[in-house]
Short mmCIF file of C-alpha atoms and ligand atoms in Angstrom, two decimals:
data_model
loop_
_atom_site.label_atom_id
_atom_site.label_comp_id
_atom_site.label_asym_id
_atom_site.label_seq_id
_atom_site.Cartn_x
_atom_site.Cartn_y
_atom_site.Cartn_z
CA UNK V 12 118.02 96.24 103.33
CA UNK V 13 117.77 97.20 100.09
CA UNK V 14 121.09 98.75 99.49
CA UNK V 15 123.90 97.72 101.62
CA UNK V 16 124.61 99.55 105.34
CA UNK V 17 127.50 98.52 106.91
CA UNK V 18 129.61 95.42 106.25
CA UNK V 19 128.91 95.06 110.51
CA UNK V 20 125.10 95.81 110.12
CA UNK V 21 124.47 94.19 106.64
CA UNK V 22 125.24 90.83 108.65
CA UNK V 23 123.35 91.30 111.61
CA UNK V 24 106.49 111.38 114.70
CA UNK V 25 104.83 113.67 116.82
CA UNK V 26 101.97 114.26 114.12
CA UNK V 27 98.91 116.40 115.16
CA UNK V 28 95.41 114.77 115.46
CA UNK V 29 91.97 115.94 114.71
CA UNK V 30 89.00 114.45 115.62
CA UNK V 31 89.40 110.82 116.87
CA UNK V 32 87.74 108.97 114.31
CA UNK V 33 86.38 105.40 115.14
CA UNK V 34 88.18 102.31 116.15
CA UNK V 35 86.51 98.90 114.72
CA UNK V 36 87.63 96.56 112.81
CA UNK V 37 87.39 95.92 109.63
CA UNK V 38 88.90 99.97 109.00
CA UNK V 39 87.65 101.20 105.82
CA UNK V 40 91.23 104.43 104.84
CA UNK V 41 92.04 105.15 101.87
CA UNK V 42 95.84 104.94 101.02
CA UNK V 43 98.75 105.26 98.32
CA UNK V 44 98.49 102.15 96.43
CA UNK V 45 99.95 101.19 92.82
CA UNK V 46 97.75 101.22 90.67
CA UNK V 47 97.63 98.83 87.11
CA UNK V 48 98.70 101.23 85.31
CA UNK V 49 101.77 101.97 87.61
CA UNK V 50 100.55 104.90 89.67
CA UNK V 51 100.65 105.57 93.29
CA UNK V 52 97.18 107.05 93.92
CA UNK V 53 94.61 107.37 97.40
CA UNK V 54 93.17 103.63 97.10
CA UNK V 55 90.58 102.99 98.94
CA UNK V 56 91.00 99.76 100.96
CA UNK V 57 89.86 97.37 104.10
CA UNK V 58 92.64 97.15 107.44
CA UNK V 59 91.56 94.11 108.36
CA UNK V 60 93.65 93.82 111.66
CA UNK V 61 94.24 97.56 113.01
CA UNK V 62 93.15 98.06 116.89
CA UNK V 63 93.69 101.27 117.08
CA UNK V 64 94.63 103.57 113.84
CA UNK V 65 95.24 106.71 115.84
CA UNK V 66 98.31 105.31 116.89
CA UNK V 67 98.72 102.68 114.08
CA UNK V 68 98.35 99.11 115.63
CA UNK V 69 96.99 96.20 115.35
CA UNK V 70 97.92 92.47 114.78
CA UNK V 71 100.23 93.01 112.74
CA UNK V 72 102.17 96.11 113.31
CA UNK V 73 102.92 99.48 115.83
CA UNK V 74 104.40 102.24 114.27
CA UNK V 75 106.50 104.03 116.69
CA UNK V 76 107.67 107.95 116.36
CA UNK V 77 111.37 109.21 117.36
CA UNK V 78 113.09 106.72 118.07
CA UNK V 79 117.25 106.27 118.05
CA UNK V 80 119.26 103.06 116.88
CA UNK V 81 123.49 103.54 117.15
CA UNK V 82 125.37 100.67 115.97
CA UNK V 83 128.86 100.87 116.23
CA UNK V 84 131.54 98.16 116.69
CA UNK V 85 132.75 100.24 119.62
CA UNK V 86 129.93 100.52 121.61
CA UNK V 87 131.16 98.84 125.18
CA UNK V 88 127.88 98.71 126.16
CA UNK V 89 126.63 96.39 123.48
CA UNK V 90 129.95 94.12 123.02
CA UNK V 91 129.98 93.65 126.39
CA UNK V 92 126.30 92.46 125.70
CA UNK V 93 126.36 88.28 126.47
CA UNK V 94 122.27 88.30 125.45
CA UNK V 95 120.19 88.88 122.67
CA UNK V 96 118.13 90.85 125.11
CA UNK V 97 120.96 93.43 126.19
CA UNK V 98 122.56 93.82 123.16
CA UNK V 99 118.56 95.33 121.69
CA UNK V 100 119.14 97.82 124.78
CA UNK V 101 122.78 98.62 124.18
CA UNK V 102 121.55 99.91 120.87
CA UNK V 103 118.06 100.19 120.98
CA UNK V 104 118.63 104.28 123.02
CA UNK V 105 115.73 105.89 122.72
CA UNK V 106 112.85 103.09 121.57
CA UNK V 107 110.55 106.93 121.05
CA UNK V 108 106.65 106.54 121.65
CA UNK V 109 103.45 106.15 119.82
CA UNK V 110 102.52 107.61 116.66
CA UNK V 111 99.63 109.73 115.83
CA UNK V 112 97.99 109.96 112.67
CA UNK V 113 95.52 112.09 111.77
CA UNK V 114 92.27 111.61 109.49
CA UNK V 115 89.13 113.28 107.90
CA UNK V 116 85.49 111.54 107.44
CA UNK V 117 84.23 111.32 103.80
CA UNK V 118 79.96 110.99 103.62
CA UNK V 119 80.81 107.02 103.30
CA UNK V 120 82.28 106.70 106.21
CA UNK V 121 85.52 106.20 104.61
CA UNK V 122 89.11 107.78 106.04
CA UNK V 123 91.56 109.74 104.99
CA UNK V 124 94.48 111.55 105.97
CA UNK V 125 95.04 114.48 106.61
CA UNK V 126 98.15 114.92 105.96
CA UNK V 127 101.50 113.58 104.61
CA UNK V 128 102.94 112.04 107.51
CA UNK V 129 99.09 110.14 107.67
CA UNK V 130 99.75 108.41 103.73
CA UNK V 131 102.86 107.36 105.27
CA UNK V 132 101.93 105.76 108.04
CA UNK V 133 98.41 104.08 107.02
CA UNK V 134 100.39 102.97 103.59
CA UNK V 135 102.85 101.41 105.97
CA UNK V 136 100.30 99.77 108.31
CA UNK V 137 98.38 98.29 105.35
CA UNK V 138 101.53 97.14 102.72
CA UNK V 139 102.92 95.16 106.20
CA UNK V 140 99.64 94.02 106.58
CA UNK V 141 99.31 92.68 103.34
CA UNK V 142 102.62 91.28 103.44
CA UNK V 143 101.45 89.38 106.38
CA UNK V 144 98.77 88.09 104.87
CA UNK V 145 100.66 86.51 102.16
CA UNK V 146 102.73 84.98 104.23
CA UNK V 147 100.17 83.03 107.08
CA UNK V 148 97.76 82.34 103.61
CA UNK V 149 98.99 81.74 100.28
CA UNK V 150 102.80 80.79 101.82
CA UNK V 151 101.58 78.97 105.29
CA UNK V 152 102.85 80.54 107.80
CA UNK V 153 101.22 80.08 111.32
CA UNK V 154 100.67 83.33 112.45
CA UNK V 155 101.18 82.42 115.54
CA UNK V 156 104.79 82.34 114.49
CA UNK V 157 104.10 86.72 113.55
CA UNK V 158 103.35 88.36 116.09
CA UNK V 159 103.22 92.58 115.84
CA UNK V 160 105.84 93.60 115.13
CA UNK V 161 107.70 96.72 115.86
CA UNK V 162 108.18 99.51 112.91
CA UNK V 163 110.03 102.19 114.19
CA UNK V 164 108.69 104.57 112.24
CA UNK V 165 111.42 107.93 110.86
CA UNK V 166 113.74 106.79 113.41
CA UNK V 167 117.18 108.30 113.55
CA UNK V 168 119.34 105.50 112.76
CA UNK V 169 122.77 105.15 112.55
CA UNK V 170 126.04 103.55 111.14
CA UNK V 171 128.79 104.66 113.59
CA UNK V 172 131.83 102.73 112.21
CA UNK V 173 130.06 104.46 108.67
CA UNK V 174 128.70 108.09 109.52
CA UNK V 175 127.08 109.92 112.38
CA UNK V 176 125.02 110.90 110.21
CA UNK V 177 121.45 109.26 110.05
CA UNK V 178 120.54 107.07 107.40
CA UNK V 179 118.09 107.82 104.92
CA UNK V 180 115.79 106.43 102.02
CA UNK V 181 116.09 103.01 103.29
CA UNK V 182 113.59 100.10 104.71
CA UNK V 183 115.72 97.91 106.50
CA UNK V 184 114.17 94.79 108.78
CA UNK V 185 117.14 94.84 111.94
CA UNK V 186 117.31 91.71 113.47
CA UNK V 187 119.42 93.23 117.05
CA UNK V 188 115.95 95.28 117.80
CA UNK V 189 113.70 92.62 115.13
CA UNK V 190 112.18 95.12 114.36
CA UNK V 191 111.08 96.82 110.39
CA UNK V 192 112.24 100.57 110.54
CA UNK V 193 111.25 102.77 108.15
CA UNK V 194 114.50 105.40 107.36
CA UNK V 195 112.83 110.06 106.52
CA UNK V 196 113.69 109.89 102.74
CA UNK V 197 116.28 112.88 101.73
CA UNK V 198 117.35 112.26 98.04
CA UNK V 199 114.80 109.62 97.17
CA UNK V 200 113.28 110.40 94.18
CA UNK V 201 110.99 108.19 92.77
CA UNK V 202 108.46 106.45 95.41
CA UNK V 203 109.35 106.80 98.88
CA UNK V 204 110.27 103.14 100.29
CA UNK V 205 107.66 102.61 102.61
CA UNK V 206 104.91 102.79 100.09
CA UNK V 207 105.69 100.50 97.42
CA UNK V 208 104.45 96.91 98.53
CA UNK V 209 107.83 94.65 97.13
CA UNK V 210 110.00 96.78 99.08
CA UNK V 211 107.95 96.12 102.44
CA UNK V 212 107.31 92.17 101.70
CA UNK V 213 111.26 92.07 101.00
CA UNK V 214 111.56 93.22 104.34
CA UNK V 215 108.77 91.21 105.86
CA UNK V 216 110.40 88.37 104.26
CA UNK V 217 113.20 88.47 106.13
CA UNK V 218 111.48 88.64 109.48
CA UNK V 219 110.02 85.33 107.74
CA UNK V 220 113.35 84.07 107.35
CA UNK V 221 114.28 85.67 111.19
CA UNK V 222 112.11 83.61 113.15
CA UNK V 223 111.89 80.33 110.79
CA UNK V 224 115.53 79.75 110.17
CA UNK V 225 117.43 82.75 113.05
CA UNK V 226 114.87 80.70 115.51
CA UNK V 227 113.93 83.83 115.63
CA UNK V 228 117.27 85.57 117.55
CA UNK V 229 119.02 88.91 117.03
CA UNK V 230 122.18 87.80 116.86
CA UNK V 231 121.54 84.20 114.98
CA UNK V 232 124.09 81.95 115.69
CA UNK V 233 125.53 81.03 112.22
CA UNK V 234 126.00 84.78 111.65
CA UNK V 235 128.17 85.17 115.38
CA UNK V 236 130.51 82.28 114.67
CA UNK V 237 130.47 82.14 110.56
CA UNK V 238 131.25 85.68 110.17
CA UNK V 239 133.71 86.01 112.84
CA UNK V 240 136.24 84.71 110.42
CA UNK V 241 138.81 86.45 108.37
CA UNK V 242 139.76 84.23 105.58
CA UNK V 243 136.49 82.97 103.22
CA UNK V 244 132.71 82.53 105.13
CA UNK V 245 131.11 80.28 102.49
CA UNK V 246 128.78 79.49 104.76
CA UNK V 247 127.49 83.19 105.90
CA UNK V 248 128.14 84.08 101.86
CA UNK V 249 125.13 81.50 100.89
CA UNK V 250 122.88 81.69 103.89
CA UNK V 251 123.11 85.71 103.08
CA UNK V 252 122.48 85.16 99.27
CA UNK V 253 119.31 83.17 99.99
CA UNK V 254 117.99 85.92 102.89
CA UNK V 255 118.19 87.93 99.57
CA UNK V 256 117.41 86.18 96.77
CA UNK V 257 113.68 84.19 98.31
CA UNK V 258 112.77 87.40 99.91
CA UNK V 259 112.88 89.00 96.54
CA UNK V 260 110.91 85.28 95.16
CA UNK V 261 108.37 86.10 97.78
CA UNK V 262 107.76 89.84 96.85
CA UNK V 263 107.49 88.90 93.61
CA UNK V 264 105.03 85.99 94.80
CA UNK V 265 102.59 88.33 96.93
CA UNK V 266 102.38 91.29 94.08
CA UNK V 267 99.73 88.88 91.65
CA UNK V 268 97.53 89.33 94.44
CA UNK V 269 97.89 93.24 93.61
CA UNK V 270 95.84 95.32 91.58
CA UNK V 271 99.10 96.42 89.67
CA UNK V 272 100.14 92.64 88.60
CA UNK V 273 102.86 89.74 88.63
CA UNK V 274 105.82 92.33 89.36
CA UNK V 275 109.60 90.34 88.22
CA UNK V 276 111.73 93.70 89.61
CA UNK V 277 111.40 93.80 92.95
CA UNK V 278 112.94 97.41 93.18
CA UNK V 279 110.03 99.16 90.54
CA UNK V 280 108.89 102.59 91.39
CA UNK V 281 111.43 103.18 93.83
CA UNK V 282 114.38 102.69 92.14
CA UNK V 283 115.39 103.01 88.31
CA UNK V 284 118.55 101.94 86.15
CA UNK V 285 121.14 99.96 86.84
CA UNK V 286 120.17 99.50 90.38
CA UNK V 287 116.37 98.22 89.36
CA UNK V 288 117.82 96.17 85.77
CA UNK V 289 120.03 93.97 87.69
CA UNK V 290 117.42 92.53 90.54
CA UNK V 291 114.62 92.19 86.99
CA UNK V 292 113.80 88.72 88.03
CA UNK V 293 112.68 88.35 84.12
CA UNK V 294 116.01 88.09 82.88
CA UNK V 295 118.60 85.53 82.45
CA UNK V 296 120.41 85.80 84.87
CA UNK V 297 123.93 82.93 85.07
CA UNK V 298 126.12 82.21 87.19
CA UNK V 299 129.33 82.72 86.13
CA UNK V 300 132.37 81.11 87.73
CA UNK V 301 134.02 84.50 89.16
CA UNK V 302 130.70 85.07 90.97
CA UNK V 303 130.63 80.82 92.01
CA UNK V 304 134.74 81.79 93.12
CA UNK V 305 133.66 84.46 95.48
CA UNK V 306 130.53 83.00 96.68
CA UNK V 307 133.00 79.55 98.37
CA UNK V 308 136.20 81.74 98.93
CA UNK V 309 135.66 85.24 98.88
CA UNK V 310 135.29 87.01 102.74
CA UNK V 311 131.35 88.36 103.42
CA UNK V 312 132.74 91.12 105.34
CA UNK V 313 134.91 92.78 102.78
CA UNK V 314 134.83 90.42 98.92
CA UNK V 315 132.15 88.52 98.92
CA UNK V 316 130.29 91.93 100.34
CA UNK V 317 126.75 93.11 98.21
CA UNK V 318 127.31 89.97 95.78
CA UNK V 319 124.66 88.60 98.19
CA UNK V 320 122.25 90.48 95.74
CA UNK V 321 123.89 89.15 92.26
CA UNK V 322 123.29 85.32 93.99
CA UNK V 323 120.20 86.19 95.26
CA UNK V 324 118.73 87.18 92.01
CA UNK V 325 119.98 83.81 90.87
CA UNK V 326 118.05 81.95 92.59
CA UNK V 327 115.23 84.18 92.77
CA UNK V 328 115.03 84.37 89.28
CA UNK V 329 115.47 80.10 88.19
CA UNK V 330 112.17 79.94 91.08
CA UNK V 331 110.93 82.45 89.38
CA UNK V 332 110.83 80.81 85.82
CA UNK V 333 110.10 78.10 87.86
CA UNK V 334 106.79 78.59 88.52
CA UNK V 335 104.17 80.38 85.82
CA UNK V 336 100.65 79.06 87.11
CA UNK V 337 99.30 80.89 90.60
CA UNK V 338 98.47 76.78 91.62
CA UNK V 339 102.88 76.55 91.08
CA UNK V 340 103.81 79.95 92.38
CA UNK V 341 101.85 78.69 95.43
CA UNK V 342 103.11 75.42 96.16
CA UNK V 343 106.58 77.22 95.74
CA UNK V 344 106.32 80.03 98.13
CA UNK V 345 105.38 76.83 100.09
CA UNK V 346 107.99 75.02 100.09
CA UNK V 347 110.30 77.25 100.76
CA UNK V 348 109.04 78.49 103.33
CA UNK V 349 108.83 74.75 104.39
CA UNK V 350 112.65 74.60 104.23
CA UNK V 351 113.22 77.16 105.82
CA UNK V 352 112.79 74.57 108.69
CA UNK V 353 112.17 71.15 109.12
CA UNK V 354 113.74 68.99 111.80
CA UNK V 355 112.71 66.24 109.85
CA UNK V 356 116.01 63.86 109.15
CA UNK V 357 114.58 63.16 105.70
CA UNK V 358 114.09 66.96 104.80
CA UNK V 359 115.92 69.12 107.13
CA UNK V 360 115.80 72.47 106.43
CA UNK V 361 118.22 75.68 106.49
CA UNK V 362 118.18 75.72 110.04
CA UNK V 363 118.74 72.54 110.96
CA UNK V 364 121.42 72.16 108.32
CA UNK V 365 123.56 75.31 109.21
CA UNK V 366 122.85 74.17 111.80
CA UNK V 367 124.69 71.04 111.51
CA UNK V 368 127.44 73.06 109.62
CA UNK V 369 128.20 75.69 112.57
CA UNK V 370 131.48 74.53 113.18
CA UNK V 371 132.62 74.07 109.23
CA UNK V 372 130.65 76.51 107.62
CA UNK V 373 132.86 75.05 104.61
CA UNK V 374 130.66 72.33 104.36
CA UNK V 375 126.98 74.76 104.60
CA UNK V 376 126.69 74.41 100.11
CA UNK V 377 124.65 76.13 97.71
CA UNK V 378 123.19 72.54 96.61
CA UNK V 379 122.38 71.51 99.96
CA UNK V 380 120.44 73.56 100.28
CA UNK V 381 118.33 74.11 97.07
CA UNK V 382 117.60 70.54 97.49
CA UNK V 383 116.31 71.15 100.98
CA UNK V 384 114.16 73.74 98.82
CA UNK V 385 113.37 70.69 96.10
CA UNK V 386 112.34 68.14 98.76
CA UNK V 387 110.15 69.86 100.23
CA UNK V 388 107.81 70.63 96.89
CA UNK V 389 105.13 68.02 97.18
CA UNK V 390 106.05 64.57 95.13
CA UNK V 391 102.75 64.99 93.05
CA UNK V 392 103.91 68.42 91.53
CA UNK V 393 106.61 66.98 89.01
CA UNK V 394 106.26 68.77 86.25
CA UNK V 395 107.52 71.86 89.41
CA UNK V 396 109.83 70.40 90.57
CA UNK V 397 112.15 68.95 87.48
CA UNK V 398 111.93 72.84 86.69
CA UNK V 399 112.97 73.76 89.78
CA UNK V 400 116.21 71.51 89.37
CA UNK V 401 116.59 72.65 86.25
CA UNK V 402 116.96 75.87 86.98
CA UNK V 403 118.86 75.33 89.84
CA UNK V 404 121.70 73.62 88.06
CA UNK V 405 121.29 76.36 84.40
CA UNK V 406 121.18 79.26 86.14
CA UNK V 407 122.95 78.89 89.85
CA UNK V 408 125.24 75.70 88.38
CA UNK V 409 124.96 73.45 91.36
CA UNK V 410 126.15 70.84 90.30
CA UNK V 411 123.52 68.07 89.72
CA UNK V 412 124.83 65.64 91.64
CA UNK V 413 124.35 68.38 94.89
CA UNK V 414 120.68 67.91 94.86
CA UNK V 415 119.75 64.09 93.93
CA UNK V 416 119.56 61.12 95.93
CA UNK V 417 117.73 57.87 96.67
CA UNK V 418 115.42 59.60 98.33
CA UNK V 419 111.86 60.80 95.99
CA UNK V 420 112.12 63.63 97.06
CA UNK V 421 115.25 65.65 96.17
CA UNK V 422 115.59 66.11 91.76
CA UNK V 423 115.29 63.61 89.47
CA UNK V 424 119.49 61.52 88.31
CA UNK V 425 118.40 62.75 85.31
CA UNK V 426 118.04 66.34 85.90
CA UNK V 427 120.50 68.06 83.28
CA UNK V 428 121.03 71.77 82.09
CA UNK V 429 119.76 73.81 79.44
CA UNK V 430 121.66 76.04 76.55
CA UNK V 431 120.55 78.89 78.95
CA UNK V 432 123.40 79.95 80.34
CA UNK V 433 126.93 78.87 79.70
CA UNK V 434 128.98 76.33 81.60
CA UNK V 435 131.42 77.26 84.06
CA UNK V 436 132.85 73.93 85.12
CA UNK V 437 134.48 73.29 81.17
CA UNK V 438 136.49 75.47 79.60
CA UNK V 439 135.60 77.44 76.65
CA UNK V 440 137.59 76.20 73.11
ZN1 ZN X 510 116.78 92.08 101.44
#
């Protein structure tokens, strides 16, 4: 999710057809792709995983039109739901129906979308396929862990606690329905979010985080338990910050595979100004004492609301700065994904750390999460590991003692901070 919906939700078309084109894999088709000069252009691409080019279904995704999803804290059916499946049935009021895309074929056999929605559908599928390809190859997630995911195209999505008007201008991974939502656009003047590869990779990263850290649950245990308290929710604040920040880091690493090239500004081409600048990983971001106090003392649904993006950017930016070569980016992307879940007691993953602290979220520390990532950087990558540790200590102001240990995989005892950020622990003279 790019912008905040409601606190509660955050914690959690029928088209015309011409002649039926042939279906074979890979399929050559034109999509709207960001070119090296920063403009979206109709570009010939191959869809490698599509099995039905008209209803837009394949190994990676199934696009579905006409759905109706309603989240409402007063919905008796949703509140009575005891299982993920019951909750899904309660909020998915109408699952919609397959889309129907329409094409013209050029002389070389390449399919050209014949209408606006088909351009949008094809590009959506292409971007999801690229994200899936990034995660299954560069980040080494098993294909079996990332089966076909539904993407509800232009659904009616209502957050009833906020408004009866459907949400527009967003692209979301919504865990309760285990699906992506590509929402209609209304006021967005720049590139629609589904066309934006970085934004869809960010959303796809939420799916991967959900599958590995949250075991694919619609309403994950840490969110259910940690979010139910009225006071401070440090564990939830940290976990949601990790989810957002690591999604931006993956979007950045994946962008290096595109013809546009490495893009540290995840929201670029869809948003501009402060909104975009605030998520620019190449800037020098520093943890402030106020943000640190909120991270550990704030409540996710009230005072911390929205700050997970700030902490997330600090995290993503620290990883960005530590990995300057393609080889290092790949090692780090794999380490991050490996750290999502690891049952090895010598280097527990985020899923295991969260489970172990389910009754005491104050023990789920940013340093422990950072250490989980560091421990999954192979020992041979000494310089990269050192750079990550230094950046975590400097930009996130994580006490070095939280990231070191007697094991060889944690940060070295010699880790120090640099002058890139002022210390939040010493009072300025
Ligand atoms: Zn997000």
